[in-house]
């Protein structure tokens, strides 16, 4: 065996510099030198977890996070809404990494609470302008050709409070109505082919089996393109709050269209003018007119770290991390500024870059303690560049709460605290 | 609004044929025809979940699976081992889809139970043949450049019971010591560059902070290639049973090397001859010699559905599904036979095909009720083709329980029941 002797001298690594003195010193256990640094008991002492047997493999047939991660949770705003059954909670983006959102942390938005469905009793009906109306059991659907795809789901109202200026102090709240998972499902075009679309079939109506009977109209072109009727997410059955046992996956389009607990698809020749596409999910302009059926989620990005809930704690080396996505394709480039837009640099995009999926970016940077104004700007495969909030307001005013994909600004103060601000 | 009238006639869709009469009939509610089929109460009745408000967004800050999915769990074999703290449980492959394993279902293998570590007190030391021994806190590590990659982790003993013939009736037990997640971590080469390797540095020893102090030797070449020191899996912090807060990710190599609860990396010029690479994780040949340091997990595949725990239930259309992986690159092709090897067809590979990652394949087929002998055979990007069990035994005998990547056979009987068999 090779020597395991180590230098008793306190060492510093180049990468992290002097700011990590407390943690970075190697304990000088056994050193006779009078000037040896004080041993760190966390290094010299044997910890309890190294001393006693831990939990066995029989205790948690379905595992859960560490008890030291209890702060990593969805946070709801039920106090803001009529009831918790018709409310929303938010993905803790500042605590996550990579591009897969853990299923238990995917934000929720319900209109009548979570339908608690027995899959053996669930049915999906396809009817209307079809040759043969059909009813599918879950077992039927699982016997048809399936596909796997990773897609983001973003609520059209994500960042909606920001239309009128910086409001919420944390990217969990400004941007947390987005998640990204791998779905498994049957292409809707396969199901529609079974039923046979009549020549005048132009629109579908998708309806949920929840207490609100949530429904939305969807153009046939999109249904025949890339829509999945999904029964699994991140490898396992859909979670109840994400539509168990069956939901629509409408890649790149606003989350409200992704009907959960899907029980019925009616085929027609016009949109249905449902509540969720008339009084809601329309974009009221300054002149009183409304944009409607604004399906696409345009390119957007946000720096998740640092951010108000994740301040800078150390000078020297730091990792800036963020997410970018586009409903129109892939992310081509992300630019980041640390000084409010005077200088921009290309972020390092890392991990899979997938179609209509969250994409992870990083900037590895040194912080000398000066205040920062951090922004990120995404460009997608169509060449579209994420606009500033001011550019958006000039065109769309400030009446709407939907489709705000403007550039977000975080102000890092000299003490590392970070706040949500707007700059001219 | 378009007409929502539907044909009162019972319809059948071409795809699923006649076998789904019970579920596929559209109820003829309101039809005056005397011969109308009996309405299905599951379609005509309003279900409770459509009648009453469900759970709100404030109830589960961290979500869990549906109560109807309680059977989808890891299953342990503590009865087979000295204690549940030094045992194993298995991923329910037959219940999963896509390529991401849910973190709560990733199989477990411990030697002294799960270390319950406070990340604030956790340290990683790098010492031995380095210029500057170093100790890292978790915050230190999270300030260094990180990467995201999806990789499979397979225990070298996966399928080990099958060396001497078909033993276990379910792919959860024959193949369930594998999982596949997206990791976030710092490349080990970055950490080693901070410490500075001495010219005679050839091997590393990785050691865990659990009660067993699990350790293994790793060649420096691999450490400098693609090893990650990971702190996150599937977007969130590592799960306790997967090494929280820090583990080694050794892409494509046997799982035992992926030291969990990583606390120490010693750099030397020879392997350590640790317990786990001398008395265990060596491959005893027929002549009494042992293969050692057999790191690579060669190309392998298994049909997850149908399989003994997931029998065929319907004639007509069915989906055969499976997983393939290789520790040497990507999966290029998967062949499937339904008749014990007389006829082979290319499986449809679906979803991302990533380096050293599980890869999902399907065969959409019709079943007329005849018995089947199902096998899958993977080919990887090096051109290597998964061998039969007999080919493996000819070379390696039957003493070992490690590195069995032989072709698996499932026998589907006329009633759909499926069992683990071997064929000449």
PDB file of N, CA and C in Angstrom, chain A residues 20 88 97 160 167 201 205 213 220 229 248 256 270 278 324 335 356 361 364 372 412:
ATOM      1  N   UNK A  20     -11.997  30.363   1.794  1.00  0.00           N
ATOM      2  CA  UNK A  20     -12.509  29.125   2.379  1.00  0.00           C
ATOM      3  C   UNK A  20     -11.622  28.608   3.493  1.00  0.00           C
ATOM      4  N   UNK A  88     -52.007  27.593  -6.517  1.00  0.00           N
ATOM      5  CA  UNK A  88     -50.761  27.253  -7.171  1.00  0.00           C
ATOM      6  C   UNK A  88     -49.643  27.130  -6.136  1.00  0.00           C
ATOM      7  N   UNK A  97     -30.699  21.405  -9.815  1.00  0.00           N
ATOM      8  CA  UNK A  97     -29.630  21.488 -10.807  1.00  0.00           C
ATOM      9  C   UNK A  97     -29.957  20.542 -11.955  1.00  0.00           C
ATOM     10  N   UNK A 160     -45.809  36.370 -14.135  1.00  0.00           N
ATOM     11  CA  UNK A 160     -46.898  37.297 -14.431  1.00  0.00           C
ATOM     12  C   UNK A 160     -46.933  38.509 -13.518  1.00  0.00           C
ATOM     13  N   UNK A 167     -41.494  42.273  -8.181  1.00  0.00           N
ATOM     14  CA  UNK A 167     -42.460  42.083  -7.113  1.00  0.00           C
ATOM     15  C   UNK A 167     -42.020  41.055  -6.076  1.00  0.00           C
ATOM     16  N   UNK A 201     -62.680  18.314 -39.408  1.00  0.00           N
ATOM     17  CA  UNK A 201     -62.119  18.342 -38.045  1.00  0.00           C
ATOM     18  C   UNK A 201     -60.994  19.370 -37.986  1.00  0.00           C
ATOM     19  N   UNK A 205     -61.310  19.530 -28.280  1.00  0.00           N
ATOM     20  CA  UNK A 205     -61.522  20.021 -26.926  1.00  0.00           C
ATOM     21  C   UNK A 205     -61.050  18.930 -25.972  1.00  0.00           C
ATOM     22  N   UNK A 213     -63.635  19.971 -14.139  1.00  0.00           N
ATOM     23  CA  UNK A 213     -63.837  19.608 -15.552  1.00  0.00           C
ATOM     24  C   UNK A 213     -63.075  20.538 -16.484  1.00  0.00           C
ATOM     25  N   UNK A 220     -56.094  21.083 -34.464  1.00  0.00           N
ATOM     26  CA  UNK A 220     -55.779  19.728 -34.932  1.00  0.00           C
ATOM     27  C   UNK A 220     -54.326  19.619 -35.400  1.00  0.00           C
ATOM     28  N   UNK A 229     -50.182  11.728 -25.293  1.00  0.00           N
ATOM     29  CA  UNK A 229     -51.107  11.418 -24.203  1.00  0.00           C
ATOM     30  C   UNK A 229     -50.300  10.537 -23.253  1.00  0.00           C
ATOM     31  N   UNK A 248     -52.433  15.332 -21.009  1.00  0.00           N
ATOM     32  CA  UNK A 248     -51.957  15.794 -22.310  1.00  0.00           C
ATOM     33  C   UNK A 248     -50.607  16.482 -22.132  1.00  0.00           C
ATOM     34  N   UNK A 256     -51.556  25.524 -19.271  1.00  0.00           N
ATOM     35  CA  UNK A 256     -52.997  25.345 -19.090  1.00  0.00           C
ATOM     36  C   UNK A 256     -53.618  24.397 -20.115  1.00  0.00           C
ATOM     37  N   UNK A 270     -64.471  24.272 -34.705  1.00  0.00           N
ATOM     38  CA  UNK A 270     -64.160  25.607 -34.178  1.00  0.00           C
ATOM     39  C   UNK A 270     -63.677  25.452 -32.741  1.00  0.00           C
ATOM     40  N   UNK A 278     -61.237  32.311 -22.543  1.00  0.00           N
ATOM     41  CA  UNK A 278     -61.981  33.568 -22.759  1.00  0.00           C
ATOM     42  C   UNK A 278     -61.728  34.516 -21.589  1.00  0.00           C
ATOM     43  N   UNK A 324     -32.664  27.896 -19.280  1.00  0.00           N
ATOM     44  CA  UNK A 324     -33.203  28.558 -20.466  1.00  0.00           C
ATOM     45  C   UNK A 324     -34.092  27.574 -21.192  1.00  0.00           C
ATOM     46  N   UNK A 335     -26.628  34.348 -23.073  1.00  0.00           N
ATOM     47  CA  UNK A 335     -25.663  35.378 -22.680  1.00  0.00           C
ATOM     48  C   UNK A 335     -25.964  35.804 -21.263  1.00  0.00           C
ATOM     49  N   UNK A 356     -37.626  21.846 -26.889  1.00  0.00           N
ATOM     50  CA  UNK A 356     -38.715  22.272 -25.985  1.00  0.00           C
ATOM     51  C   UNK A 356     -38.489  21.714 -24.579  1.00  0.00           C
ATOM     52  N   UNK A 361     -27.462  26.199 -17.909  1.00  0.00           N
ATOM     53  CA  UNK A 361     -26.249  26.945 -18.240  1.00  0.00           C
ATOM     54  C   UNK A 361     -25.516  27.382 -16.980  1.00  0.00           C
ATOM     55  N   UNK A 364     -18.826  30.227 -14.664  1.00  0.00           N
ATOM     56  CA  UNK A 364     -17.890  30.065 -13.550  1.00  0.00           C
ATOM     57  C   UNK A 364     -17.149  31.394 -13.413  1.00  0.00           C
ATOM     58  N   UNK A 372     -23.353  43.295  -7.930  1.00  0.00           N
ATOM     59  CA  UNK A 372     -23.577  42.791  -9.286  1.00  0.00           C
ATOM     60  C   UNK A 372     -25.014  43.066  -9.706  1.00  0.00           C
ATOM     61  N   UNK A 412     -27.026  41.698  -6.663  1.00  0.00           N
ATOM     62  CA  UNK A 412     -26.232  41.119  -5.577  1.00  0.00           C
ATOM     63  C   UNK A 412     -25.527  42.264  -4.858  1.00  0.00           C
TER      64      UNK A 412
END
